[in-house]
mmCIF file of C-alpha atoms in Angstrom:
data_model
loop_
_atom_site.group_PDB
_atom_site.id
_atom_site.type_symbol
_atom_site.label_atom_id
_atom_site.label_comp_id
_atom_site.label_asym_id
_atom_site.label_seq_id
_atom_site.Cartn_x
_atom_site.Cartn_y
_atom_site.Cartn_z
ATOM 1 C CA MET A 1 59.143 17.965 -182.261
ATOM 2 C CA ASN A 2 59.319 21.139 -184.308
ATOM 3 C CA PRO A 3 56.497 23.736 -184.283
ATOM 4 C CA GLU A 4 55.362 22.928 -187.843
ATOM 5 C CA ALA A 5 54.814 19.264 -186.978
ATOM 6 C CA ARG A 6 52.806 20.245 -183.883
ATOM 7 C CA VAL A 7 50.571 22.523 -185.966
ATOM 8 C CA LYS A 8 50.003 19.716 -188.491
ATOM 9 C CA ILE A 9 49.147 17.227 -185.748
ATOM 10 C CA LYS A 10 46.769 19.710 -184.089
ATOM 11 C CA THR A 11 45.140 20.375 -187.461
ATOM 12 C CA ILE A 12 44.663 16.647 -188.065
ATOM 13 C CA TRP A 13 43.190 16.147 -184.565
ATOM 14 C CA ILE A 14 40.853 19.108 -184.897
ATOM 15 C CA SER A 15 39.728 17.906 -188.343
ATOM 16 C CA LEU A 16 39.156 14.403 -186.999
ATOM 17 C CA LEU A 17 37.170 15.713 -184.015
ATOM 18 C CA LEU A 18 35.046 17.924 -186.277
ATOM 19 C CA LEU A 19 34.372 14.984 -188.592
ATOM 20 C CA LEU A 20 33.370 12.771 -185.668
ATOM 21 C CA GLY A 21 31.200 15.576 -184.283
ATOM 22 C CA PHE A 22 29.389 15.974 -187.604
ATOM 23 C CA LEU A 23 28.916 12.210 -187.884
ATOM 24 C CA PHE A 24 27.465 12.130 -184.363
ATOM 25 C CA LEU A 25 25.086 14.983 -185.175
ATOM 26 C CA ASP A 26 24.057 13.430 -188.503
ATOM 27 C CA ARG A 27 23.629 9.822 -187.395
ATOM 28 C CA VAL A 28 22.490 10.163 -183.780
ATOM 29 C CA LEU A 29 21.116 13.564 -182.864
ATOM 30 C CA PHE A 30 19.308 14.659 -186.059
ATOM 31 C CA PRO A 31 17.297 11.426 -186.528
ATOM 32 C CA ILE A 32 16.072 11.735 -182.946
ATOM 33 C CA ALA A 33 15.227 15.414 -183.356
ATOM 34 C CA LEU A 34 13.498 14.877 -186.714
ATOM 35 C CA PHE A 35 11.638 11.601 -186.386
ATOM 36 C CA GLU A 36 11.012 10.754 -182.734
ATOM 37 C CA PHE A 37 8.523 13.554 -182.168
ATOM 38 C CA PRO A 38 4.927 13.185 -183.397
ATOM 39 C CA ASN A 39 4.338 14.391 -186.934
ATOM 40 C CA GLU A 40 1.716 17.140 -186.747
ATOM 41 C CA LEU A 41 2.121 18.339 -190.344
ATOM 42 C CA GLU A 42 -0.621 17.980 -192.911
ATOM 43 C CA TRP A 43 0.160 15.682 -195.821
ATOM 44 C CA ASP A 44 0.649 18.363 -198.460
ATOM 45 C CA THR A 45 2.716 20.814 -196.365
ATOM 46 C CA SER A 46 5.916 18.768 -196.470
ATOM 47 C CA PRO A 47 5.304 15.550 -198.425
ATOM 48 C CA TRP A 48 8.900 14.287 -198.444
ATOM 49 C CA TYR A 49 9.285 14.677 -194.685
ATOM 50 C CA ASN A 50 5.893 13.061 -194.176
ATOM 51 C CA PHE A 51 6.943 10.096 -196.328
ATOM 52 C CA LEU A 52 10.219 9.623 -194.442
ATOM 53 C CA HIS A 53 8.438 9.929 -191.094
ATOM 54 C CA LYS A 54 5.736 7.474 -192.142
ATOM 55 C CA GLN A 55 8.280 5.075 -193.660
ATOM 56 C CA ARG A 56 10.225 4.924 -190.396
ATOM 57 C CA ASN A 57 7.147 4.542 -188.184
ATOM 58 C CA ILE A 58 5.022 1.971 -190.030
ATOM 59 C CA ARG A 59 5.079 -1.187 -187.950
ATOM 60 C CA PHE A 60 2.596 -4.016 -187.875
ATOM 61 C CA GLU A 61 2.254 -5.835 -184.565
ATOM 62 C CA LYS A 62 2.820 -9.580 -184.356
ATOM 63 C CA GLY A 63 -0.865 -10.571 -184.448
ATOM 64 C CA GLU A 64 -1.764 -7.831 -186.917
ATOM 65 C CA LYS A 65 -2.099 -8.247 -190.683
ATOM 66 C CA GLY A 66 -0.902 -5.250 -192.609
ATOM 67 C CA ILE A 67 -2.063 -3.722 -195.860
ATOM 68 C CA LEU A 68 0.253 -1.173 -197.464
ATOM 69 C CA VAL A 69 -1.543 1.167 -199.844
ATOM 70 C CA ALA A 70 1.073 2.527 -202.242
ATOM 71 C CA GLY A 71 0.827 5.059 -205.028
ATOM 72 C CA SER A 72 1.573 8.655 -205.799
ATOM 73 C CA SER A 73 0.367 11.451 -203.571
ATOM 74 C CA VAL A 74 -2.516 11.927 -206.032
ATOM 75 C CA ALA A 75 -3.589 8.376 -205.201
ATOM 76 C CA LEU A 76 -3.994 9.422 -201.575
ATOM 77 C CA TYR A 77 -7.179 11.184 -202.596
ATOM 78 C CA SER A 78 -8.516 7.938 -204.119
ATOM 79 C CA ALA A 79 -7.817 5.536 -201.272
ATOM 80 C CA TYR A 80 -8.193 6.155 -197.574
ATOM 81 C CA PRO A 81 -6.344 3.636 -195.393
ATOM 82 C CA GLN A 82 -8.672 4.174 -192.434
ATOM 83 C CA GLN A 83 -11.702 3.485 -194.616
ATOM 84 C CA ILE A 84 -10.027 0.366 -196.049
ATOM 85 C CA THR A 85 -9.286 -0.831 -192.508
ATOM 86 C CA ASP A 86 -12.886 -0.228 -191.433
ATOM 87 C CA GLU A 87 -14.313 -1.996 -194.504
ATOM 88 C CA VAL A 88 -12.095 -5.058 -194.067
ATOM 89 C CA ARG A 89 -12.785 -5.278 -190.333
ATOM 90 C CA THR A 90 -16.563 -5.127 -190.795
ATOM 91 C CA SER A 91 -16.606 -7.567 -193.725
ATOM 92 C CA ASN A 92 -16.917 -11.343 -193.574
ATOM 93 C CA ILE A 93 -13.218 -11.864 -194.312
ATOM 94 C CA LYS A 94 -11.551 -14.430 -192.079
ATOM 95 C CA ASP A 95 -9.536 -12.626 -189.380
ATOM 96 C CA GLY A 96 -10.759 -9.320 -190.808
ATOM 97 C CA GLU A 97 -10.484 -7.621 -187.431
ATOM 98 C CA LYS A 98 -6.712 -8.181 -187.509
ATOM 99 C CA PHE A 99 -6.146 -6.108 -190.657
ATOM 100 C CA ARG A 100 -4.832 -2.539 -190.640
ATOM 101 C CA ALA A 101 -4.055 -0.419 -193.695
ATOM 102 C CA GLU A 102 -1.272 2.159 -193.888
ATOM 103 C CA PHE A 103 -0.425 4.569 -196.683
ATOM 104 C CA TYR A 104 3.073 4.269 -198.197
ATOM 105 C CA SER A 105 3.503 7.099 -200.643
ATOM 106 C CA HIS A 106 5.396 10.170 -201.737
ATOM 107 C CA PRO A 107 4.869 12.597 -204.642
ATOM 108 C CA ALA A 108 5.151 10.879 -208.035
ATOM 109 C CA LEU A 109 5.720 7.399 -206.579
ATOM 110 C CA SER A 110 5.998 5.205 -209.659
ATOM 111 C CA PRO A 111 6.090 1.392 -209.766
ATOM 112 C CA THR A 112 9.853 1.671 -210.325
ATOM 113 C CA ASP A 113 10.209 3.666 -207.108
ATOM 114 C CA LEU A 114 8.121 1.058 -205.339
ATOM 115 C CA TYR A 115 10.542 -1.605 -206.557
ATOM 116 C CA TYR A 116 13.450 0.306 -205.011
ATOM 117 C CA TYR A 117 11.564 0.421 -201.696
ATOM 118 C CA SER A 118 10.868 -3.329 -201.830
ATOM 119 C CA ASP A 119 13.407 -4.207 -199.114
ATOM 120 C CA ASP A 120 11.825 -1.731 -196.720
ATOM 121 C CA ILE A 121 8.345 -2.958 -197.636
ATOM 122 C CA LEU A 122 9.292 -6.608 -197.118
ATOM 123 C CA ASN A 123 10.821 -5.778 -193.726
ATOM 124 C CA LYS A 124 7.433 -4.459 -192.622
ATOM 125 C CA LYS A 125 5.890 -7.876 -193.463
ATOM 126 C CA PRO A 126 2.561 -6.715 -194.909
ATOM 127 C CA GLU A 127 -0.080 -9.248 -195.888
ATOM 128 C CA LEU A 128 -0.947 -7.215 -198.985
ATOM 129 C CA VAL A 129 0.601 -4.368 -200.973
ATOM 130 C CA LEU A 130 -1.980 -2.434 -202.957
ATOM 131 C CA TYR A 131 -0.697 -0.063 -205.657
ATOM 132 C CA VAL A 132 -3.302 2.565 -206.526
ATOM 133 C CA LEU A 133 -2.987 3.930 -210.031
ATOM 134 C CA ASN A 134 -4.801 7.213 -210.481
ATOM 135 C CA PRO A 135 -5.525 8.415 -214.059
ATOM 136 C CA ALA A 136 -3.880 11.738 -213.182
ATOM 137 C CA ASP A 137 -0.596 9.853 -212.688
ATOM 138 C CA LEU A 138 -0.550 8.942 -216.375
ATOM 139 C CA GLN A 139 -0.320 12.627 -217.367
ATOM 140 C CA LEU A 140 -2.468 12.077 -220.437
ATOM 141 C CA ASP A 141 -2.717 15.815 -221.010
ATOM 142 C CA TYR A 142 0.904 15.799 -222.236
ATOM 143 C CA ILE A 143 0.243 13.365 -225.081
ATOM 144 C CA GLN A 144 0.368 15.144 -228.420
ATOM 145 C CA LYS A 145 -2.188 14.191 -231.021
ATOM 146 C CA LYS A 146 -0.921 14.083 -234.611
ATOM 147 C CA ASN A 147 -4.283 14.054 -236.398
ATOM 148 C CA THR A 148 -5.730 17.020 -234.537
ATOM 149 C CA MET A 149 -4.085 19.587 -236.787
ATOM 150 C CA LYS A 150 -5.328 17.859 -239.949
ATOM 151 C CA LEU A 151 -8.884 17.732 -238.647
ATOM 152 C CA VAL A 152 -8.819 21.390 -237.750
ATOM 153 C CA SER A 153 -7.434 22.429 -241.129
ATOM 154 C CA THR A 154 -9.912 20.155 -242.963
ATOM 155 C CA ASN A 155 -12.812 21.655 -241.035
ATOM 156 C CA LYS A 156 -11.726 25.185 -241.903
ATOM 157 C CA GLN A 157 -11.730 24.445 -245.648
ATOM 158 C CA ASP A 158 -15.274 23.075 -245.585
#
């Protein structure tokens, strides 16, 4: 075998080994390093990481009935899963003590986004999915009013 062919074969082997090494790091080592340790971050410090961590770790036990509270991160301030769990457990609902609520949200989670997460949500087998719509999510402050200018100009002439 000539020297050029050996260099090409070595290059192919090195490239293949590097590719396999990167795949191993990406698919095996990084998920363990990122998601197997407890998440000690506050919700607003790294919302996308918090969502991915929460998404991977939400599991309802066999005898447990799950409630997924979905919505944008603004909705988090309107609904507290722990409070929902406490209210359901202390109510007169049949098997109320078996319910547990978990928050399933990321910044600007729209109903369309929720649809794209439907496979993941169905795999968690919740009893109820509650979508919280906060008025701040509608961004009403960006709606332009057409008649405002006419009213202002009419008032100035009077």
